[in-house]
Short mmCIF file of C-alpha atoms in Angstrom, two decimals:
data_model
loop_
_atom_site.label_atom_id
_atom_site.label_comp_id
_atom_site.label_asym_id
_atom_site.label_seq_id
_atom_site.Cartn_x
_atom_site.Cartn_y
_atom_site.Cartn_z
CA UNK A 1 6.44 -23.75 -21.47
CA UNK A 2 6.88 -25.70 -18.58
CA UNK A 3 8.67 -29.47 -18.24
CA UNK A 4 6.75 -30.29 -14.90
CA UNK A 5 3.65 -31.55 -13.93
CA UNK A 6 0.84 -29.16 -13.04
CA UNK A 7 0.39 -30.90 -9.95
CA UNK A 8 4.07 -29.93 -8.92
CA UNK A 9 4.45 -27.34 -6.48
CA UNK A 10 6.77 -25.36 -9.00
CA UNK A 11 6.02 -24.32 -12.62
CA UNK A 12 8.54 -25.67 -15.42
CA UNK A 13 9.76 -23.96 -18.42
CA UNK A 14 6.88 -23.00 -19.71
CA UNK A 15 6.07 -23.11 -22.99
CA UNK A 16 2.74 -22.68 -24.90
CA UNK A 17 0.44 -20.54 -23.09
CA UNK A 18 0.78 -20.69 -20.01
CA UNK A 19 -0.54 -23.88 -19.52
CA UNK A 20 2.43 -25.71 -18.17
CA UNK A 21 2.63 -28.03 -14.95
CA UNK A 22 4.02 -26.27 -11.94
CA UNK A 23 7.44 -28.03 -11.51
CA UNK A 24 11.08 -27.97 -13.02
CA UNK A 25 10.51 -27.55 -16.73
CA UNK A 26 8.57 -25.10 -17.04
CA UNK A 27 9.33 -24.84 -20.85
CA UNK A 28 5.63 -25.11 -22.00
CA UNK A 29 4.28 -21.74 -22.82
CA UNK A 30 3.47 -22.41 -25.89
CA UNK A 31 0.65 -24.68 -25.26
CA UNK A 32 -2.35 -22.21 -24.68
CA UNK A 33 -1.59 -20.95 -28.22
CA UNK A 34 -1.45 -24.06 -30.13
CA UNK A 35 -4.60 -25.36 -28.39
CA UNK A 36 -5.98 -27.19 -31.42
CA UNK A 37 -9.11 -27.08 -33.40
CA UNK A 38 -12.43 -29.22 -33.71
CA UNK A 39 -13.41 -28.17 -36.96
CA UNK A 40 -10.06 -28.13 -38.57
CA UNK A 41 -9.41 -30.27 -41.78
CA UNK A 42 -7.71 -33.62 -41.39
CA UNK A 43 -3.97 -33.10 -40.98
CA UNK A 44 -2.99 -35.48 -44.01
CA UNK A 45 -4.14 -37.38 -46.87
CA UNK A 46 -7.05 -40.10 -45.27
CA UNK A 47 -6.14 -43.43 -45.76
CA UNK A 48 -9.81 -44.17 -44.48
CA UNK A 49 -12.46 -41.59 -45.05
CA UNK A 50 -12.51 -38.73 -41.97
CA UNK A 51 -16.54 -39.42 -41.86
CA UNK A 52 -16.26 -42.88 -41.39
CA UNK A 53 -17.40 -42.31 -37.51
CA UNK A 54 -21.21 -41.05 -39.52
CA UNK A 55 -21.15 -44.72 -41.06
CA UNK A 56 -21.08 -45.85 -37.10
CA UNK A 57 -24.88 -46.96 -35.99
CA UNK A 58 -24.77 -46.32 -32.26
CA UNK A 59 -28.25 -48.23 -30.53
CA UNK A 60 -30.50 -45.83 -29.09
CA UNK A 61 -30.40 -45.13 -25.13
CA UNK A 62 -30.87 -42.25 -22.89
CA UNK A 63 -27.70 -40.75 -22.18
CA UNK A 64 -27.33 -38.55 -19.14
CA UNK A 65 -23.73 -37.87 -19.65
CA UNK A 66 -22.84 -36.77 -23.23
CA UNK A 67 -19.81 -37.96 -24.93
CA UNK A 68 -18.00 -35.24 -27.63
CA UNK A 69 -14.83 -36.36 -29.34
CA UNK A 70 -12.66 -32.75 -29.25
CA UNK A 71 -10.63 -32.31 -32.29
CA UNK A 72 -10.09 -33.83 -36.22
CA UNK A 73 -10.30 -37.78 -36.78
CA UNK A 74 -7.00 -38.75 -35.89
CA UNK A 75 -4.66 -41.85 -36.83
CA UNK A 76 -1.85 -44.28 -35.44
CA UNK A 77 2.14 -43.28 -35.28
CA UNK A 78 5.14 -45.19 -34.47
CA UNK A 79 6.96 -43.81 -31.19
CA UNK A 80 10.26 -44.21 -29.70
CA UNK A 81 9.06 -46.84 -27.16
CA UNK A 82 8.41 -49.00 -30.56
CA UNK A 83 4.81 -48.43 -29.90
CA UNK A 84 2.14 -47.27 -32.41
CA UNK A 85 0.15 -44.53 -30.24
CA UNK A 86 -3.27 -43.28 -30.54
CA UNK A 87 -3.99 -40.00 -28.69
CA UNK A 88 -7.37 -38.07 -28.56
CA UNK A 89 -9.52 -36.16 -26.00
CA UNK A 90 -13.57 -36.17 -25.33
CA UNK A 91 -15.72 -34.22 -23.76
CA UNK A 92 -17.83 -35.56 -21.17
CA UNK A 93 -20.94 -33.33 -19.96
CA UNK A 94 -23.96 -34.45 -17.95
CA UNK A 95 -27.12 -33.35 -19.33
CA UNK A 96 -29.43 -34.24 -16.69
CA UNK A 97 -30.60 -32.50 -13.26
CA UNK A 98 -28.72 -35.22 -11.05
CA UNK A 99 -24.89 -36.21 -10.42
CA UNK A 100 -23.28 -38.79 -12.36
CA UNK A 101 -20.31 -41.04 -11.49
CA UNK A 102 -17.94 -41.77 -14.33
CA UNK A 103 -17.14 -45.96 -13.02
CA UNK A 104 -15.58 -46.28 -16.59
CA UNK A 105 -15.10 -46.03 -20.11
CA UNK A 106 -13.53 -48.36 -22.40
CA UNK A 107 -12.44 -47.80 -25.88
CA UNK A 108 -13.88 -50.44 -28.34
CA UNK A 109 -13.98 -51.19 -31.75
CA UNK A 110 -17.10 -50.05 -33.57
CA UNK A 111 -17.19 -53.33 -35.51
CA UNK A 112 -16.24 -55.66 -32.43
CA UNK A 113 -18.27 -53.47 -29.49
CA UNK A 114 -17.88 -56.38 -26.95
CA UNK A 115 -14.12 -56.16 -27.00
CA UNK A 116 -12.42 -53.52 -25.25
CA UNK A 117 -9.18 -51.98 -27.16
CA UNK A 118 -8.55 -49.43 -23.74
CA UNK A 119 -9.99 -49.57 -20.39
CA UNK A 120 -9.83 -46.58 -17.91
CA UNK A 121 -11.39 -47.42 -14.49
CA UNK A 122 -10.11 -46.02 -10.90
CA UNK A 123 -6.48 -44.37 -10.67
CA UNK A 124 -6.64 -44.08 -14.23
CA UNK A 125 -9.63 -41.45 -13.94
CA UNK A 126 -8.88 -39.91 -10.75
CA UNK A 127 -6.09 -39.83 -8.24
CA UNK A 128 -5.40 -36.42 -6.88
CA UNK A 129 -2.30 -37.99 -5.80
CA UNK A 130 -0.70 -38.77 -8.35
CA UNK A 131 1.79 -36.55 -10.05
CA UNK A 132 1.86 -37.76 -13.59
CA UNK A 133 1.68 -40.45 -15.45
CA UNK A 134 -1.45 -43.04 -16.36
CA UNK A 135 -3.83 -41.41 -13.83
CA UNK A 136 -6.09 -38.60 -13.68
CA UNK A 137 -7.80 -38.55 -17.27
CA UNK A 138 -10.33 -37.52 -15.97
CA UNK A 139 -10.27 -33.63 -15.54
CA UNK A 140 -12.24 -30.10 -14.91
CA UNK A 141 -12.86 -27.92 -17.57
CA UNK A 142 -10.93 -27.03 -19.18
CA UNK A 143 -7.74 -29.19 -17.64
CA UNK A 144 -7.37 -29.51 -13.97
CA UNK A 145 -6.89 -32.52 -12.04
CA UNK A 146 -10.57 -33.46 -10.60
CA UNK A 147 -11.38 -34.30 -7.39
CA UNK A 148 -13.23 -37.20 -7.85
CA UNK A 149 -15.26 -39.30 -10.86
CA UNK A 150 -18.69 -37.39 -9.90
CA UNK A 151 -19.56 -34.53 -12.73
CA UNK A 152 -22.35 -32.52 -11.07
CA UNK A 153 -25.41 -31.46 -12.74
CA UNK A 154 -25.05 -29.56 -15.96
CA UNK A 155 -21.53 -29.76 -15.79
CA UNK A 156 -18.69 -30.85 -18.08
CA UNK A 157 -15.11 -33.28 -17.95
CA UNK A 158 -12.40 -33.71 -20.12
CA UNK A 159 -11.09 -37.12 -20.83
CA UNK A 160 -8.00 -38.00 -22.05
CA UNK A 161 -7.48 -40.86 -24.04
CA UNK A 162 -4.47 -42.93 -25.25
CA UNK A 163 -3.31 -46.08 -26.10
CA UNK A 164 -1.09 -48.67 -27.90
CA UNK A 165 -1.19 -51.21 -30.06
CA UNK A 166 1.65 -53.64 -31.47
CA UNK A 167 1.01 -52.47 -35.19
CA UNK A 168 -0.66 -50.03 -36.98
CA UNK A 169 -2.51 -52.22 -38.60
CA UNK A 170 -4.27 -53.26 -35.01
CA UNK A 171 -5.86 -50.24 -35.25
CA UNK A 172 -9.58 -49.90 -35.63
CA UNK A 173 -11.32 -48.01 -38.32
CA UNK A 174 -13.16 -46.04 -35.73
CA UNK A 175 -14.13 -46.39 -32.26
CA UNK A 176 -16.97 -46.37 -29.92
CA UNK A 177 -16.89 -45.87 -26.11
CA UNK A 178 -18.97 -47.71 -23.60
CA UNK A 179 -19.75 -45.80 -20.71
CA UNK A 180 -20.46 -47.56 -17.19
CA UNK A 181 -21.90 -44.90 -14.62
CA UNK A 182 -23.94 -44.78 -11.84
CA UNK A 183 -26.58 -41.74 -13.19
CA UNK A 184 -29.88 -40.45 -14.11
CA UNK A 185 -31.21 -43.56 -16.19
CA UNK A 186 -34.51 -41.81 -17.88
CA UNK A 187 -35.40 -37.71 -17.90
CA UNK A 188 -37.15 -38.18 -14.86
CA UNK A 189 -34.59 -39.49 -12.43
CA UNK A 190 -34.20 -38.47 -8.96
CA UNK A 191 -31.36 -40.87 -8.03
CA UNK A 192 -28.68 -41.97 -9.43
CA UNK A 193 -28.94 -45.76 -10.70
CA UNK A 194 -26.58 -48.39 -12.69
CA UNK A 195 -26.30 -47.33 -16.52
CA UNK A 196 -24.11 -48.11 -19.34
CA UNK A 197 -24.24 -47.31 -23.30
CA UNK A 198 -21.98 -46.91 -26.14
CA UNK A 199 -21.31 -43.18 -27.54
CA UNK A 200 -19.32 -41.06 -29.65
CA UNK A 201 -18.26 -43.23 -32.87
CA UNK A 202 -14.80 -41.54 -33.84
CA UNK A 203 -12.11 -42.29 -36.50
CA UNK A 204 -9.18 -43.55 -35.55
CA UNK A 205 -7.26 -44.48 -38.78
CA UNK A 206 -8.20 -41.16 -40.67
CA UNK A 207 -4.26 -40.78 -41.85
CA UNK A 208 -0.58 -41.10 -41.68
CA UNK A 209 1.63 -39.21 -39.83
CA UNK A 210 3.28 -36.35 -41.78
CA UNK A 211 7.79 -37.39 -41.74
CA UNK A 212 9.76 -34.38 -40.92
CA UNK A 213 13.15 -33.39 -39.70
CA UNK A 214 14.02 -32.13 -36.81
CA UNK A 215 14.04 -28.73 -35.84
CA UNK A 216 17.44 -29.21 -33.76
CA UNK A 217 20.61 -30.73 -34.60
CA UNK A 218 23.15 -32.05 -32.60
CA UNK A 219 23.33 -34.74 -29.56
CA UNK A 220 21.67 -34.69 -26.07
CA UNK A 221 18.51 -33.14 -26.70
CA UNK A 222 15.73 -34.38 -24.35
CA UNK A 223 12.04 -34.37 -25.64
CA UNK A 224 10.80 -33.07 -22.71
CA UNK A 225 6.96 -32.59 -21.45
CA UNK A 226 6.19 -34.89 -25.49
CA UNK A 227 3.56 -37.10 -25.54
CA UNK A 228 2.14 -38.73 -24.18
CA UNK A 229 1.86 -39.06 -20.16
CA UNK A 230 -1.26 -36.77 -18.70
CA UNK A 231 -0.02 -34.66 -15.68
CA UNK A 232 2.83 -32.70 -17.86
CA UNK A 233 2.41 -30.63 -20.31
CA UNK A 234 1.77 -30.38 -22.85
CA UNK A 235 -0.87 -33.70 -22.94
CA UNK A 236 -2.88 -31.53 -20.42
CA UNK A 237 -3.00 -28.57 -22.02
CA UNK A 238 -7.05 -28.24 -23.40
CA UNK A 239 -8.18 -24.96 -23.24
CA UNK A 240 -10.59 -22.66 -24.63
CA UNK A 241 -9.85 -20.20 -27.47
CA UNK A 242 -12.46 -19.45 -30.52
CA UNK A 243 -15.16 -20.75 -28.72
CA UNK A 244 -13.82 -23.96 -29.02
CA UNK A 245 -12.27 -26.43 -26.60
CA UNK A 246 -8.82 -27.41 -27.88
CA UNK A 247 -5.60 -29.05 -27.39
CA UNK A 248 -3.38 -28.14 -29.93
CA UNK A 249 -0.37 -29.42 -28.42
CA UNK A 250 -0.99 -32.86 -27.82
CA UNK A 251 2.14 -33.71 -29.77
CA UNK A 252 4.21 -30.47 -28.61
CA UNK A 253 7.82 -31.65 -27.65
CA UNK A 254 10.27 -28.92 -25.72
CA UNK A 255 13.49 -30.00 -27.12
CA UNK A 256 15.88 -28.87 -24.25
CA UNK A 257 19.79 -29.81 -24.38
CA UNK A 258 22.02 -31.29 -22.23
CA UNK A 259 26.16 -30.72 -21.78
CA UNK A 260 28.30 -34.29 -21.60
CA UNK A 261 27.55 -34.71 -18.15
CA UNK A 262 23.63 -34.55 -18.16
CA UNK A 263 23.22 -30.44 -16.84
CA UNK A 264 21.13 -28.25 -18.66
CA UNK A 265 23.34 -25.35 -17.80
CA UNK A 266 27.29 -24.27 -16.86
CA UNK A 267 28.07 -21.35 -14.16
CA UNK A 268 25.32 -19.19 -13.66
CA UNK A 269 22.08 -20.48 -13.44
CA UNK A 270 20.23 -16.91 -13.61
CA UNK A 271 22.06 -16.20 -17.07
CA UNK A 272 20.74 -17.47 -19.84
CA UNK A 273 23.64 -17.54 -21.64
CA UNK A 274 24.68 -20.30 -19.10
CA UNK A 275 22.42 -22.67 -20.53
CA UNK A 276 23.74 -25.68 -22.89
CA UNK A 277 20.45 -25.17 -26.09
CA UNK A 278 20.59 -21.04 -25.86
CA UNK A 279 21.37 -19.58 -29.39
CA UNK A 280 21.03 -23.12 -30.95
CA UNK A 281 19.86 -22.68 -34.68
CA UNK A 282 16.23 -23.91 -35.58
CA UNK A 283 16.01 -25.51 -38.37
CA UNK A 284 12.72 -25.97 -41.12
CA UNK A 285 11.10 -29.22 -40.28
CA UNK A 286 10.05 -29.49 -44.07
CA UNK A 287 9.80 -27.13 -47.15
CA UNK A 288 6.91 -24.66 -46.97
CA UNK A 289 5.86 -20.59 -46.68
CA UNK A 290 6.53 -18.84 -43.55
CA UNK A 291 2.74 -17.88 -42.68
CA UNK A 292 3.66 -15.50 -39.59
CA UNK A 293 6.38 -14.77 -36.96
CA UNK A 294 6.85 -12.70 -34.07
CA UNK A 295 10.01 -11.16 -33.33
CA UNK A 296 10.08 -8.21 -30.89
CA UNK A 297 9.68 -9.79 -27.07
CA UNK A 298 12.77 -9.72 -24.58
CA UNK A 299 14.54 -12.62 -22.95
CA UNK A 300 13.33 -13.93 -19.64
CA UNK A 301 15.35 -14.68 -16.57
CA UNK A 302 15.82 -17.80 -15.93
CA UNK A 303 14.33 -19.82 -13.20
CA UNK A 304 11.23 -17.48 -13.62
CA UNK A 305 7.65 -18.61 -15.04
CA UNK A 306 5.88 -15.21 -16.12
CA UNK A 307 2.41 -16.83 -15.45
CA UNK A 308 3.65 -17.66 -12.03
CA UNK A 309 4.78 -14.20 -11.19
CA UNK A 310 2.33 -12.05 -9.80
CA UNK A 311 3.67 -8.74 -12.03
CA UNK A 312 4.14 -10.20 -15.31
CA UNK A 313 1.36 -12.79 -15.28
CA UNK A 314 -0.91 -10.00 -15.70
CA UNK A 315 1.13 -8.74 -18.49
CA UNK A 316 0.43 -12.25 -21.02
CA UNK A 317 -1.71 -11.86 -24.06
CA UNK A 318 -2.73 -14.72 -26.64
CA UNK A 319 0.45 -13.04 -28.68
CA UNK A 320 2.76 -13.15 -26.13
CA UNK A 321 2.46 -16.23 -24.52
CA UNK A 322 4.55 -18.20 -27.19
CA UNK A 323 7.46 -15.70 -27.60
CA UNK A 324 8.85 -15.03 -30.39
CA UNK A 325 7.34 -17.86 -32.63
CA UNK A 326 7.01 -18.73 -36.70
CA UNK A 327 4.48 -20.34 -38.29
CA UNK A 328 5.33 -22.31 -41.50
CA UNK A 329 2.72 -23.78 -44.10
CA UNK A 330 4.23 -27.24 -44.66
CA UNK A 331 1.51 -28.11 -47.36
CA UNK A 332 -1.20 -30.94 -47.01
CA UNK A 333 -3.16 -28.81 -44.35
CA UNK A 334 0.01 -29.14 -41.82
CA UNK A 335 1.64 -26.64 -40.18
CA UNK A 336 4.79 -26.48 -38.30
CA UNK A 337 5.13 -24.03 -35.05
CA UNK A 338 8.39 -23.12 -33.35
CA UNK A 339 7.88 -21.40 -30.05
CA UNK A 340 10.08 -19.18 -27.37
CA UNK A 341 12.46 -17.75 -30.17
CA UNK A 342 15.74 -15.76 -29.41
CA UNK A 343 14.08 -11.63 -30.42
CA UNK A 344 16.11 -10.53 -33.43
CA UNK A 345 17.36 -13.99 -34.50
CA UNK A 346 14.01 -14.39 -36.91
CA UNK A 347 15.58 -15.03 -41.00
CA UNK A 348 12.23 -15.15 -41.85
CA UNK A 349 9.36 -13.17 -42.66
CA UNK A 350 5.59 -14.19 -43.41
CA UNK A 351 5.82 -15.40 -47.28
CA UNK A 352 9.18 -16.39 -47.52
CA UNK A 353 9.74 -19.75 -49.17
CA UNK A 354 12.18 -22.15 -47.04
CA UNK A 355 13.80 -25.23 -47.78
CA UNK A 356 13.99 -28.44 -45.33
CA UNK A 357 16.93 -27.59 -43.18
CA UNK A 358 16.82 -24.27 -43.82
CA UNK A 359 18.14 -21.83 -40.32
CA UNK A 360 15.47 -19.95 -39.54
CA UNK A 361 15.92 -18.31 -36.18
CA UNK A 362 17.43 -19.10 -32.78
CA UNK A 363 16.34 -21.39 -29.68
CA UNK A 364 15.82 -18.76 -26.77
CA UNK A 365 13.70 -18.23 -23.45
CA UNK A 366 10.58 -15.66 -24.22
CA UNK A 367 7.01 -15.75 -23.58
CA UNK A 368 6.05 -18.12 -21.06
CA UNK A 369 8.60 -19.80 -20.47
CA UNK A 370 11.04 -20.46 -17.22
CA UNK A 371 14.25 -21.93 -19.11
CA UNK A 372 15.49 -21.99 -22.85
CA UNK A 373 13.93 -24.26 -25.15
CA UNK A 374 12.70 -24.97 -28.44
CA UNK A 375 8.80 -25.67 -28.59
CA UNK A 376 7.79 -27.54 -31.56
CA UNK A 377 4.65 -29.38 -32.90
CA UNK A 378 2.55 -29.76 -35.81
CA UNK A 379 -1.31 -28.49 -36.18
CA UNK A 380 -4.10 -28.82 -38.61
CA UNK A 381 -4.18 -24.56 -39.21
CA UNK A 382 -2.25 -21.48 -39.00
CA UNK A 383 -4.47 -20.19 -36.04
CA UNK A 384 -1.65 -21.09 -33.24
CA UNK A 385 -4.98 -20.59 -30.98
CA UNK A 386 -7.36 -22.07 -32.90
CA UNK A 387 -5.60 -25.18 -34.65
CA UNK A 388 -5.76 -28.69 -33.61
CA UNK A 389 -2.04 -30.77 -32.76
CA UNK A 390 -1.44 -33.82 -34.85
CA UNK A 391 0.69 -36.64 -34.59
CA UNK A 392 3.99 -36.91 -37.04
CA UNK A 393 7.41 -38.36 -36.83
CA UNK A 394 11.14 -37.48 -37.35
CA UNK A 395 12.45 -39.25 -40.48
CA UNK A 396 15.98 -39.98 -38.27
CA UNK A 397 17.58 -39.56 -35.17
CA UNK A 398 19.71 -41.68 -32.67
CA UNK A 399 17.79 -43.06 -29.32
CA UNK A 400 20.20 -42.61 -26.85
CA UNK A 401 17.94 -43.56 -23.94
CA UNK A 402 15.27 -42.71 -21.39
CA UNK A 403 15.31 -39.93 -18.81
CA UNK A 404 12.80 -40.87 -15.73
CA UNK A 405 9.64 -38.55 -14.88
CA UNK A 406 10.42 -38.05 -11.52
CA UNK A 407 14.06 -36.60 -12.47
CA UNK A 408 11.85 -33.90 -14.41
CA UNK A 409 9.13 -33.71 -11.07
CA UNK A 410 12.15 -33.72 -8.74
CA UNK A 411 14.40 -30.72 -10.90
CA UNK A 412 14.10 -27.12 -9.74
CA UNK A 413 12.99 -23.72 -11.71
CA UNK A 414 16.49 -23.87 -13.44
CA UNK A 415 16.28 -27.46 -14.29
CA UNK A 416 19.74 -28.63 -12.23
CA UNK A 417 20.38 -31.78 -12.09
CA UNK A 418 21.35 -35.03 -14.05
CA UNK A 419 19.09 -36.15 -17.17
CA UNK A 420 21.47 -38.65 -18.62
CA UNK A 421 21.68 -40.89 -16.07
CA UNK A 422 19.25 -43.18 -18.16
CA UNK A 423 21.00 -43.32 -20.87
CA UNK A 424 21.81 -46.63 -22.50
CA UNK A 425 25.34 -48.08 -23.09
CA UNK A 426 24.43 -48.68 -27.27
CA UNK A 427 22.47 -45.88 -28.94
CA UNK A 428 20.34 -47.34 -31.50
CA UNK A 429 19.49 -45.57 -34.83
CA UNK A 430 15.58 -44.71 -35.34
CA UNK A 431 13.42 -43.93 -38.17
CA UNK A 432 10.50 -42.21 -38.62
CA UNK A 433 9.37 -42.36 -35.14
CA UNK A 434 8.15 -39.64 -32.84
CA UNK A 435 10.55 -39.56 -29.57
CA UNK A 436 8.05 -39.52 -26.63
CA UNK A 437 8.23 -38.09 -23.44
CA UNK A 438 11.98 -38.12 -21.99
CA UNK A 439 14.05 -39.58 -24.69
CA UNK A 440 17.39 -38.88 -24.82
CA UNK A 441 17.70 -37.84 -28.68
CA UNK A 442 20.48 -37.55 -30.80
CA UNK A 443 19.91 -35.55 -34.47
CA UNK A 444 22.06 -35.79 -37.24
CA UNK A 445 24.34 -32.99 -38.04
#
């Protein structure tokens, strides 16, 4: 996997994939693997029932553009900015035989449609730009930074969505979204014209997140390319597998460690032995069955993003993308995926029966990935292709502060550099919260 933004010049540790941003941590690979699932179950128990977007009456209109939630109903969660977060994508595909110009889309709730909850208008849609962060939501099929709002003529756009809200009780039932667009108004249009309409009635509060523990232990671990800015990975990382399109790593996090003075690595920087997190143990998240594992790929050399490289790009299959990975039934629908494992350091095998805590392998650099790193995040099926990310949260871990985007945008192919120099002077103890993109994360144990 990758830990920079695709819009970098470099590639990241990848992890999931391939999908990664170009640019310094390029720990993503995992991410075309996990690419989630739109028909999956619900990832927990519904609070609210998962259909409650079919109760939605949405008034009649033509609508040039068509507007698809991708994935399961989906549901608040706490994060370490003391935010509650809600994350989904839609599809976005124009129907008719003219252009239409996306001017914006707000997120309302189906009960209240006059009120917007989330407004996306201008940079926030487009900004070729812009690196990363809250711009360019708007993207090609399946996730490229788009050149401008127009979606041609029988052709589709992604749209990513996110936003916060004080509590979790702020959040809607389920949501509508009001289109404004200059497009074909009737099936007959020959010009664009002013048009506007509410679509796509989706659940918002379909759930809980699922507590875990954390797959690491120890202190300085950075949650890089987590949720939930677009431009890194793994927010960006829809893609198509199954038929479907899918982002299964919505929620991914490449845990990646620091030493006492903020480097990722001692000495040599083309050894990955050098590196602070290689060999760490990996730990169960929760108690469960190991569903499947793969254990026979080689290390990578460091500094190197296999999809980037014109030899062993070539060489990636939907197996190998991830590394040596495990898949763990964590009951309730969930289950847990560790990516870019150390070959020969698997203690598991599919149908074994581990405990919380439980070691189950080692943190190592395989698949596509540029640096060590542990790739974690939860999904709604075993299918690491064809299962859609959810949101969950660590039951506890110490916040010990903030590392800046532009340290990961600014970092090399070896990740040198400082990434504790936003760290605060009192670490403050967290529960059940999921540490978002660049928290500086210390784990019990």
């Amino acid at each position: 996997m990758r830990l920079a933004p695709p819009s970098s010049s470099r590639r990241p540790a990848g992890s999931a994939a391939g999908r990664g941003a170009p640019g310094a941590l390029a720990v993503l690979a995992a991410a075309l693997l996990a690419a989630g699932c739109t028909s999956a179950a619900p990832a927990t128990t519904p609070s609210a029932p998962a259909d409650a977007a079919a109760d939605v009456a949405v008034p009649d209109a033509f609508t040039a553009v068509v507007v698809r939630p991708l994935g399961a109903p989906t549901f608040p969660f706490l994060g370490s900015d003391g935010k509650y977060h809600i994350v989904y994508d839609l599809e976005l595909t124009n129907a008719a035989a003219i252009p239409a110009t996306i001017d914006k889309i707000d997120v309302v709730d189906a009960t209240r449609p006059d009120t917007a909850i989330a407004s996306y208008a201008g940079t926030t849609l487009v900004a070729p730009g812009c690196p990363a962060g809250d711009c360019n939501r708007l993207r090609r099929v399946p996730s490229s930074i788009a050149a401008d709002n127009v979606i041609p003529a029988q052709e589709s756009r992604a749209m990513l969505v996110d936003f916060m809200l004080d509590s979790a009780e702020q959040a809607p039932e389920t949501v509508l979204h009001h289109l404004y667009a200059h497009a074909a108004v009737n099936p007959g249009s020959k010009e664009p014209a002013a048009t506007d309409y509410l679509a796509a009635p989706f659940a918002v509060s379909a759930g809980a997140p699922r507590v875990i523990g954390p797959p690491v232990k120890g202190d300085r671990w950075i949650a890089a390319n987590g949720c939930c800015l677009p431009g890194f990975p793994h927010r960006t990382s829809l893609a198509t597998f199954n038929g479907m399109l899918v982002n299964g790593q919505r929620f991914a996090i490449d845990w990646k460690q620091t030493d006492e003075s903020g480097a990722f690595y001692q000495g040599d920087r083309t050894k990955n032995e050098s590196y602070v997190d290689y060999g760490s143990p990996i730990y169960a998240v929760a108690d469960g069955t190991i569903t499947s594992t793969v254990d026979k790929l080689d290390a990578n050399a460091p500094g190197v993003l296999p999809a980037a490289d014109p030899v062993l790009g070539p060489q990636i299959t939907v197996e190998t993308v991830d590394g040596n990975h495990v898949v763990q039934d964590i009951g309730g629908g969930l289950y847990a995926f560790y990516a870019h494992l150390q070959k020969g350091s698997l203690l598991v095998k599919p149908g074994d029966a581990v405990k919380k805590g439980q070691v189950i392998a080692k943190l190592g650099n395989t698949g596509n990935a540029n640096a060590s790193h542990m790739h974690f995040h939860l999904m709604n099926g075993p299918s690491v292709l064809g299962s859609d990310g959810v949101p969950y949260v660590v039951d506890g871990f110490t916040y010990e502060g903030q590392v800046p985007a532009q340290a990961f945008l600014d970092a090399d192919d070896y990740l040198s550099g400082n990434f504790l120099q936003g760290r605060l002077p009192t670490p403050q103890p967290r529960t059940n919260e999921l540490p978002l993109f660049g928290a500086i994360v210390d784990f019990p144990g």
